[in-house]
mmCIF file of C-alpha atoms in Angstrom:
data_model
loop_
_atom_site.group_PDB
_atom_site.id
_atom_site.type_symbol
_atom_site.label_atom_id
_atom_site.label_comp_id
_atom_site.label_asym_id
_atom_site.label_seq_id
_atom_site.Cartn_x
_atom_site.Cartn_y
_atom_site.Cartn_z
ATOM 1 C CA MET A 26 44.138 73.881 19.514
ATOM 2 C CA SER A 27 47.584 73.265 21.121
ATOM 3 C CA SER A 28 48.259 70.647 23.511
ATOM 4 C CA PRO A 29 48.200 71.334 27.304
ATOM 5 C CA THR A 30 51.587 71.525 28.752
ATOM 6 C CA ILE A 31 52.758 69.610 31.734
ATOM 7 C CA THR A 32 55.462 70.229 34.212
ATOM 8 C CA LEU A 33 57.770 67.338 35.082
ATOM 9 C CA VAL A 34 59.912 67.077 38.186
ATOM 10 C CA VAL A 35 63.454 66.170 37.088
ATOM 11 C CA SER A 36 65.974 64.447 39.362
ATOM 12 C CA PRO A 37 69.399 62.711 38.376
ATOM 13 C CA ARG A 38 69.896 59.051 38.990
ATOM 14 C CA GLY A 39 73.337 58.248 40.230
ATOM 15 C CA LYS A 40 76.009 60.872 39.705
ATOM 16 C CA PRO A 41 74.964 64.416 39.122
ATOM 17 C CA ILE A 42 74.495 65.707 35.633
ATOM 18 C CA LYS A 43 75.842 68.952 34.885
ATOM 19 C CA THR A 44 73.075 71.812 34.100
ATOM 20 C CA LEU A 45 70.277 69.202 34.273
ATOM 21 C CA PRO A 46 67.093 71.228 34.903
ATOM 22 C CA GLN A 47 64.908 70.515 37.988
ATOM 23 C CA GLU A 48 61.765 70.804 36.063
ATOM 24 C CA SER A 49 60.836 70.315 32.386
ATOM 25 C CA GLU A 50 57.650 71.629 30.666
ATOM 26 C CA VAL A 51 56.663 69.752 27.632
ATOM 27 C CA PRO A 52 53.330 69.345 25.640
ATOM 28 C CA ARG A 53 51.353 66.346 26.982
ATOM 29 C CA ASN A 54 51.046 64.990 23.503
ATOM 30 C CA ALA A 55 54.808 65.651 22.461
ATOM 31 C CA ARG A 56 56.761 62.667 21.420
ATOM 32 C CA ALA A 57 58.919 60.825 24.106
ATOM 33 C CA THR A 58 62.004 61.698 21.996
ATOM 34 C CA GLU A 59 61.259 65.332 22.395
ATOM 35 C CA LEU A 60 61.659 64.888 26.247
ATOM 36 C CA TYR A 61 65.002 63.180 25.695
ATOM 37 C CA GLU A 62 66.069 65.949 23.193
ATOM 38 C CA HIS A 63 64.924 68.708 25.488
ATOM 39 C CA LEU A 64 66.793 67.318 28.582
ATOM 40 C CA ALA A 65 69.935 66.427 26.481
ATOM 41 C CA ALA A 66 70.139 69.948 25.278
ATOM 42 C CA ALA A 67 69.694 71.332 28.646
ATOM 43 C CA SER A 68 72.207 69.020 29.968
ATOM 44 C CA GLU A 69 74.678 69.810 27.261
ATOM 45 C CA THR A 70 75.064 66.044 26.513
ATOM 46 C CA SER A 71 74.285 63.461 23.783
ATOM 47 C CA VAL A 72 70.617 62.272 23.759
ATOM 48 C CA HIS A 73 72.155 58.753 23.533
ATOM 49 C CA ARG A 74 73.758 59.083 27.079
ATOM 50 C CA LEU A 75 70.552 59.514 28.742
ATOM 51 C CA ARG A 76 68.101 57.042 30.305
ATOM 52 C CA ILE A 77 64.788 58.310 31.687
ATOM 53 C CA THR A 78 62.650 56.430 34.000
ATOM 54 C CA LYS A 79 59.382 57.140 35.787
ATOM 55 C CA GLY A 80 59.526 58.111 39.444
ATOM 56 C CA SER A 81 56.333 56.268 40.264
ATOM 57 C CA ASP A 82 57.223 52.835 39.196
ATOM 58 C CA GLY A 83 60.802 52.899 37.678
ATOM 59 C CA GLN A 84 59.560 51.933 34.123
ATOM 60 C CA LEU A 85 61.549 53.256 31.310
ATOM 61 C CA VAL A 86 60.397 56.155 29.310
ATOM 62 C CA PRO A 87 61.366 54.868 25.776
ATOM 63 C CA ASN A 88 63.201 57.088 23.331
ATOM 64 C CA ARG A 89 60.782 56.586 20.575
ATOM 65 C CA ALA A 90 59.144 58.914 18.231
ATOM 66 C CA ASP A 91 55.944 56.779 17.866
ATOM 67 C CA ILE A 92 55.055 57.019 21.645
ATOM 68 C CA SER A 93 53.692 60.143 23.083
ATOM 69 C CA ILE A 94 54.375 61.698 26.656
ATOM 70 C CA ALA A 95 50.787 60.915 27.496
ATOM 71 C CA GLN A 96 51.108 57.249 26.444
ATOM 72 C CA THR A 97 53.936 56.803 28.972
ATOM 73 C CA GLY A 98 51.585 57.616 31.777
ATOM 74 C CA LEU A 99 53.390 60.830 32.753
ATOM 75 C CA MET A 100 51.145 63.615 34.172
ATOM 76 C CA ASP A 101 51.493 67.071 35.380
ATOM 77 C CA GLY A 102 53.816 66.948 38.541
ATOM 78 C CA SER A 103 55.195 63.422 37.711
ATOM 79 C CA LYS A 104 58.676 62.759 38.670
ATOM 80 C CA VAL A 105 61.298 61.433 36.475
ATOM 81 C CA PHE A 106 64.797 60.147 36.865
ATOM 82 C CA VAL A 107 67.608 60.801 34.419
ATOM 83 C CA LYS A 108 70.676 58.770 34.425
ATOM 84 C CA ASP A 109 73.865 59.448 32.516
ATOM 85 C CA LEU A 110 74.850 56.201 30.926
ATOM 86 C CA GLY A 111 78.351 57.523 30.180
ATOM 87 C CA PRO A 112 80.360 57.528 26.733
ATOM 88 C CA GLN A 113 78.540 55.676 24.010
ATOM 89 C CA ILE A 114 79.477 53.788 20.870
ATOM 90 C CA SER A 115 77.217 53.177 18.010
ATOM 91 C CA TRP A 116 75.814 49.572 17.731
ATOM 92 C CA GLN A 117 77.111 49.522 14.000
ATOM 93 C CA LEU A 118 80.649 50.176 15.018
ATOM 94 C CA VAL A 119 80.395 47.626 17.852
ATOM 95 C CA PHE A 120 79.525 44.925 15.425
ATOM 96 C CA VAL A 121 82.280 46.049 13.063
ATOM 97 C CA ILE A 122 84.780 45.818 15.960
ATOM 98 C CA GLU A 123 83.541 42.417 17.118
ATOM 99 C CA TYR A 124 83.684 40.759 13.636
ATOM 100 C CA ILE A 125 86.796 42.241 12.513
ATOM 101 C CA GLY A 126 88.727 40.118 15.170
ATOM 102 C CA PRO A 127 88.325 36.718 13.652
ATOM 103 C CA LEU A 128 88.965 38.173 10.186
ATOM 104 C CA ILE A 129 92.315 39.557 11.310
ATOM 105 C CA ILE A 130 93.295 36.550 13.673
ATOM 106 C CA HIS A 131 92.643 33.640 11.444
ATOM 107 C CA PRO A 132 94.452 34.754 8.506
ATOM 108 C CA LEU A 133 97.442 35.846 10.650
ATOM 109 C CA VAL A 134 97.634 32.556 12.443
ATOM 110 C CA TYR A 135 97.217 30.580 9.084
ATOM 111 C CA LEU A 136 100.068 32.597 7.585
ATOM 112 C CA LEU A 137 102.333 32.574 10.485
ATOM 113 C CA ARG A 138 102.174 28.842 11.291
ATOM 114 C CA PRO A 139 105.966 28.063 10.835
ATOM 115 C CA TYR A 140 106.659 30.734 13.421
ATOM 116 C CA LEU A 141 103.818 29.832 16.013
ATOM 117 C CA TYR A 142 104.301 26.017 16.134
ATOM 118 C CA THR A 143 106.925 23.375 16.321
ATOM 119 C CA SER A 144 107.421 21.163 13.363
ATOM 120 C CA PRO A 145 106.177 17.590 13.849
ATOM 121 C CA ASN A 146 109.301 16.343 12.090
ATOM 122 C CA LYS A 147 112.493 18.357 12.671
ATOM 123 C CA LEU A 148 114.096 16.680 9.791
ATOM 124 C CA LEU A 149 111.698 17.972 7.308
ATOM 125 C CA PRO A 150 110.590 21.331 6.287
ATOM 126 C CA PHE A 151 107.550 22.852 8.077
ATOM 127 C CA PRO A 152 104.346 21.415 6.349
ATOM 128 C CA ALA A 153 102.231 23.636 4.274
ATOM 129 C CA PRO A 154 98.715 24.191 5.231
ATOM 130 C CA SER A 155 96.424 21.157 4.355
ATOM 131 C CA SER A 156 93.411 21.526 2.090
ATOM 132 C CA LEU A 157 91.299 21.303 5.345
ATOM 133 C CA GLN A 158 92.944 24.054 6.997
ATOM 134 C CA THR A 159 92.676 26.280 4.139
ATOM 135 C CA LEU A 160 88.986 25.438 3.562
ATOM 136 C CA SER A 161 88.433 26.188 7.352
ATOM 137 C CA LEU A 162 90.003 29.504 6.975
ATOM 138 C CA LEU A 163 87.712 30.281 3.948
ATOM 139 C CA LEU A 164 84.697 29.336 5.681
ATOM 140 C CA VAL A 165 85.443 31.256 8.826
ATOM 141 C CA CYS A 166 86.423 34.304 6.695
ATOM 142 C CA LEU A 167 83.219 34.155 4.501
ATOM 143 C CA HIS A 168 81.077 33.883 7.591
ATOM 144 C CA PHE A 169 82.379 37.173 9.114
ATOM 145 C CA LEU A 170 82.804 39.001 5.782
ATOM 146 C CA LYS A 171 78.905 38.290 5.454
ATOM 147 C CA ARG A 172 78.572 39.544 8.936
ATOM 148 C CA GLU A 173 80.396 42.871 8.315
ATOM 149 C CA TYR A 174 78.398 43.443 5.150
ATOM 150 C CA GLU A 175 75.135 42.956 6.894
ATOM 151 C CA THR A 176 76.199 45.217 9.614
ATOM 152 C CA MET A 177 76.970 47.993 7.120
ATOM 153 C CA PHE A 178 74.131 47.460 4.692
ATOM 154 C CA ILE A 179 71.358 45.303 6.020
ATOM 155 C CA HIS A 180 70.868 45.618 9.735
ATOM 156 C CA ARG A 181 68.591 48.502 11.304
ATOM 157 C CA PHE A 182 69.356 48.688 14.867
ATOM 158 C CA SER A 183 66.495 49.287 17.310
ATOM 159 C CA MET A 184 68.886 51.238 19.467
ATOM 160 C CA ALA A 185 71.633 53.643 18.414
ATOM 161 C CA THR A 186 74.402 53.184 20.921
ATOM 162 C CA MET A 187 75.719 51.177 23.882
ATOM 163 C CA PRO A 188 77.940 52.095 26.694
ATOM 164 C CA LEU A 189 81.649 52.331 25.353
ATOM 165 C CA ARG A 190 82.948 50.336 28.404
ATOM 166 C CA LEU A 191 81.142 47.275 27.296
ATOM 167 C CA ILE A 192 82.993 47.015 23.892
ATOM 168 C CA PHE A 193 85.858 45.067 25.524
ATOM 169 C CA LYS A 194 83.441 42.427 27.025
ATOM 170 C CA ASN A 195 81.476 42.048 23.862
ATOM 171 C CA SER A 196 84.542 41.824 21.570
ATOM 172 C CA ALA A 197 86.369 39.313 23.807
ATOM 173 C CA TYR A 198 83.710 36.572 22.668
ATOM 174 C CA TYR A 199 84.737 36.768 19.180
ATOM 175 C CA TRP A 200 88.361 37.883 19.320
ATOM 176 C CA ILE A 201 89.351 35.209 21.907
ATOM 177 C CA ILE A 202 86.860 32.259 21.711
ATOM 178 C CA CYS A 203 86.316 32.353 17.791
ATOM 179 C CA GLY A 204 89.514 34.100 17.072
ATOM 180 C CA LEU A 205 92.563 33.073 19.002
ATOM 181 C CA ASN A 206 91.297 29.823 20.469
ATOM 182 C CA MET A 207 89.772 28.422 17.288
ATOM 183 C CA ALA A 208 92.632 29.712 15.154
ATOM 184 C CA TYR A 209 95.337 28.181 17.409
ATOM 185 C CA TRP A 210 93.880 24.682 17.413
ATOM 186 C CA ILE A 211 92.681 24.627 13.728
ATOM 187 C CA TYR A 212 96.003 25.537 12.142
ATOM 188 C CA ARG A 213 98.328 23.443 14.231
ATOM 189 C CA PRO A 214 100.357 20.979 12.199
ATOM 190 C CA ASP A 215 98.944 18.084 14.308
ATOM 191 C CA ALA A 216 95.341 19.202 14.264
ATOM 192 C CA PRO A 217 92.450 17.213 12.825
ATOM 193 C CA THR A 218 92.471 19.666 9.974
ATOM 194 C CA ALA A 219 95.994 18.671 8.952
ATOM 195 C CA LYS A 220 95.084 15.135 8.225
ATOM 196 C CA PRO A 221 93.564 14.081 4.832
ATOM 197 C CA MET A 222 90.011 15.032 4.072
ATOM 198 C CA ASN A 223 87.143 12.716 5.173
ATOM 199 C CA VAL A 224 84.322 13.484 2.610
ATOM 200 C CA TYR A 225 81.857 12.084 4.976
ATOM 201 C CA PHE A 226 82.365 14.899 7.258
ATOM 202 C CA THR A 227 83.729 17.700 4.917
ATOM 203 C CA LEU A 228 80.920 17.671 2.272
ATOM 204 C CA PRO A 229 77.989 17.588 4.636
ATOM 205 C CA GLY A 230 79.851 20.236 6.619
ATOM 206 C CA VAL A 231 80.321 22.573 3.583
ATOM 207 C CA LEU A 232 76.720 22.027 2.449
ATOM 208 C CA LEU A 233 75.322 22.799 5.870
ATOM 209 C CA PHE A 234 77.440 25.912 6.034
ATOM 210 C CA PHE A 235 76.163 27.410 2.906
ATOM 211 C CA ILE A 236 72.537 26.381 3.436
ATOM 212 C CA GLY A 237 72.800 28.126 7.023
ATOM 213 C CA GLU A 238 74.586 31.305 5.571
ATOM 214 C CA ILE A 239 71.985 31.713 2.958
ATOM 215 C CA GLY A 240 69.050 31.044 5.201
ATOM 216 C CA ASN A 241 70.625 33.416 7.912
ATOM 217 C CA PHE A 242 71.048 36.153 5.309
ATOM 218 C CA SER A 243 67.397 35.769 3.916
ATOM 219 C CA SER A 244 66.030 35.893 7.577
ATOM 220 C CA HIS A 245 68.054 39.099 8.118
ATOM 221 C CA ILE A 246 66.459 40.605 5.062
ATOM 222 C CA THR A 247 63.034 39.792 6.247
ATOM 223 C CA LEU A 248 63.699 41.393 9.635
ATOM 224 C CA ARG A 249 65.259 44.420 8.054
ATOM 225 C CA ASP A 250 62.032 45.075 5.988
ATOM 226 C CA LEU A 251 59.977 45.359 9.213
ATOM 227 C CA ARG A 252 61.688 48.838 10.090
ATOM 228 C CA SER A 253 62.116 51.860 7.867
ATOM 229 C CA ASP A 254 65.587 53.139 7.595
ATOM 230 C CA GLY A 255 66.317 55.156 10.833
ATOM 231 C CA GLY A 256 62.954 54.065 12.390
ATOM 232 C CA LYS A 257 62.228 52.087 15.551
ATOM 233 C CA GLU A 258 58.849 50.583 14.712
ATOM 234 C CA ARG A 259 58.324 47.018 15.329
ATOM 235 C CA GLY A 260 56.471 44.331 13.253
ATOM 236 C CA ILE A 261 55.768 40.677 13.151
ATOM 237 C CA PRO A 262 58.037 38.718 10.729
ATOM 238 C CA HIS A 263 56.488 36.116 8.382
ATOM 239 C CA GLY A 264 57.600 33.408 6.047
ATOM 240 C CA PHE A 265 57.983 29.714 6.310
ATOM 241 C CA TRP A 266 60.631 29.384 8.862
ATOM 242 C CA PHE A 267 59.352 32.467 10.851
ATOM 243 C CA GLU A 268 56.121 30.257 11.341
ATOM 244 C CA GLN A 269 58.019 27.415 12.728
ATOM 245 C CA VAL A 270 60.449 29.012 15.361
ATOM 246 C CA THR A 271 60.755 32.538 16.729
ATOM 247 C CA CYS A 272 64.224 33.344 15.432
ATOM 248 C CA PRO A 273 65.194 31.333 12.206
ATOM 249 C CA ASN A 274 68.099 33.671 11.708
ATOM 250 C CA TYR A 275 69.579 31.825 14.905
ATOM 251 C CA MET A 276 68.567 28.496 13.626
ATOM 252 C CA PHE A 277 70.443 28.965 10.349
ATOM 253 C CA GLU A 278 73.454 30.399 12.254
ATOM 254 C CA THR A 279 73.593 27.266 14.271
ATOM 255 C CA MET A 280 73.380 25.228 11.184
ATOM 256 C CA ALA A 281 76.388 27.066 9.593
ATOM 257 C CA TRP A 282 78.571 26.587 12.687
ATOM 258 C CA VAL A 283 77.523 22.792 12.685
ATOM 259 C CA GLY A 284 78.909 22.855 9.217
ATOM 260 C CA VAL A 285 82.085 24.410 10.162
ATOM 261 C CA SER A 286 82.493 21.966 13.132
ATOM 262 C CA LEU A 287 82.128 19.060 10.765
ATOM 263 C CA VAL A 288 84.831 20.489 8.479
ATOM 264 C CA THR A 289 87.366 21.131 11.276
ATOM 265 C CA ARG A 290 86.361 18.265 13.529
ATOM 266 C CA ASP A 291 87.974 20.465 16.310
ATOM 267 C CA LEU A 292 86.811 20.817 19.942
ATOM 268 C CA ALA A 293 87.649 24.511 20.040
ATOM 269 C CA THR A 294 84.994 24.946 17.179
ATOM 270 C CA VAL A 295 82.425 22.823 19.137
ATOM 271 C CA ILE A 296 83.056 24.891 22.087
ATOM 272 C CA PHE A 297 82.263 28.322 20.148
ATOM 273 C CA LEU A 298 79.289 26.375 18.666
ATOM 274 C CA CYS A 299 77.762 25.473 22.123
ATOM 275 C CA ALA A 300 78.608 28.971 23.442
ATOM 276 C CA SER A 301 76.645 30.627 20.507
ATOM 277 C CA VAL A 302 73.691 28.206 20.780
ATOM 278 C CA GLY A 303 73.353 29.056 24.511
ATOM 279 C CA MET A 304 73.398 32.673 24.045
ATOM 280 C CA MET A 305 70.992 32.526 20.818
ATOM 281 C CA SER A 306 68.684 30.318 22.919
ATOM 282 C CA THR A 307 68.387 33.073 25.602
ATOM 283 C CA TRP A 308 68.030 35.676 22.945
ATOM 284 C CA GLY A 309 65.360 33.816 21.230
ATOM 285 C CA LYS A 310 63.231 33.123 24.365
ATOM 286 C CA LYS A 311 63.533 36.792 25.144
ATOM 287 C CA LYS A 312 62.260 37.754 21.571
ATOM 288 C CA GLU A 313 59.346 35.387 21.876
ATOM 289 C CA ARG A 314 58.233 37.082 25.019
ATOM 290 C CA LYS A 315 58.536 40.597 23.562
ATOM 291 C CA TYR A 316 56.432 39.312 20.601
ATOM 292 C CA ARG A 317 53.715 37.848 22.633
ATOM 293 C CA LYS A 318 53.709 41.026 25.022
ATOM 294 C CA GLU A 319 53.789 43.544 22.233
ATOM 295 C CA PHE A 320 51.453 41.967 19.622
ATOM 296 C CA GLY A 321 49.096 39.743 21.702
ATOM 297 C CA ASP A 322 46.730 37.652 19.695
ATOM 298 C CA GLN A 323 48.044 38.975 16.312
ATOM 299 C CA TYR A 324 51.077 37.006 17.055
ATOM 300 C CA LYS A 325 51.235 33.292 16.593
ATOM 301 C CA LYS A 326 52.807 31.853 19.548
ATOM 302 C CA LYS A 327 55.861 29.511 18.908
ATOM 303 C CA ARG A 328 56.722 26.580 21.099
ATOM 304 C CA HIS A 329 60.543 26.697 19.997
ATOM 305 C CA SER A 330 62.735 29.606 19.515
ATOM 306 C CA ILE A 331 65.531 28.555 17.460
ATOM 307 C CA LEU A 332 65.492 24.713 16.911
ATOM 308 C CA PRO A 333 62.271 23.212 15.572
ATOM 309 C CA GLY A 334 60.966 20.531 17.788
ATOM 310 C CA ILE A 335 63.844 20.875 20.183
ATOM 311 C CA TYR A 336 64.244 24.338 21.687
#
């Protein structure tokens, strides 16, 4: 027996959408994605540009295949608002663009040192990069090469796209704070990294960096396995560190950058570390609230989101 059909009243939110129908007939048990696909086809636009909300309470109608129209609370005669989010860019490409910045900027500044800085002693040739500066370059590049690899082959994104206009704001964080600012100060001929290596900082720093990178990669594998390729389903991650904090991937990310900070002994690196921890703390708390709301008693509540016993 076929599912009963309901008629939804459709209105644009914000600027008008060309050819958007005033009504949409859909089976009550149809998937929510089918509503998006129907309205996108009628509007002659990409499904990723549309955001559909309920007229009754403003709640988002999720573009998910595992939720039916009936489960969203929409009924015959319900009103929905459709907003055009504008040109979109895939999240995968967003990450690739963000992370390529430091991978370009750090090697360039390292190689162009004689042309970017004044020699500390004009009577002598411009000094070659120190071992610490070369090590700093390797650590930064290894980190972002891992990020690019994860973006291409590991991450499974819950959302396909984001508005194209946001790419500049998102990229500025990595290109400017981690790229230009860190590189400028790390590779100066009078930087702390230009001085002889201090094993009491460098060795613990390198150790923390590799522990952090390996732990971060392992956490991302665990998170990837919660979702099928191309799917949007959610699950509860398990494992020793996932039992201690909400987001051990952020904990290990913090550990890796503490390691880089110990190696460089540079304020610009510490600034990037603090900014990163601040953002990851916010994301971690948000993730904890999502887990509690979505999974209820199935989920073991965590007191700390990224740093055991601290935050």
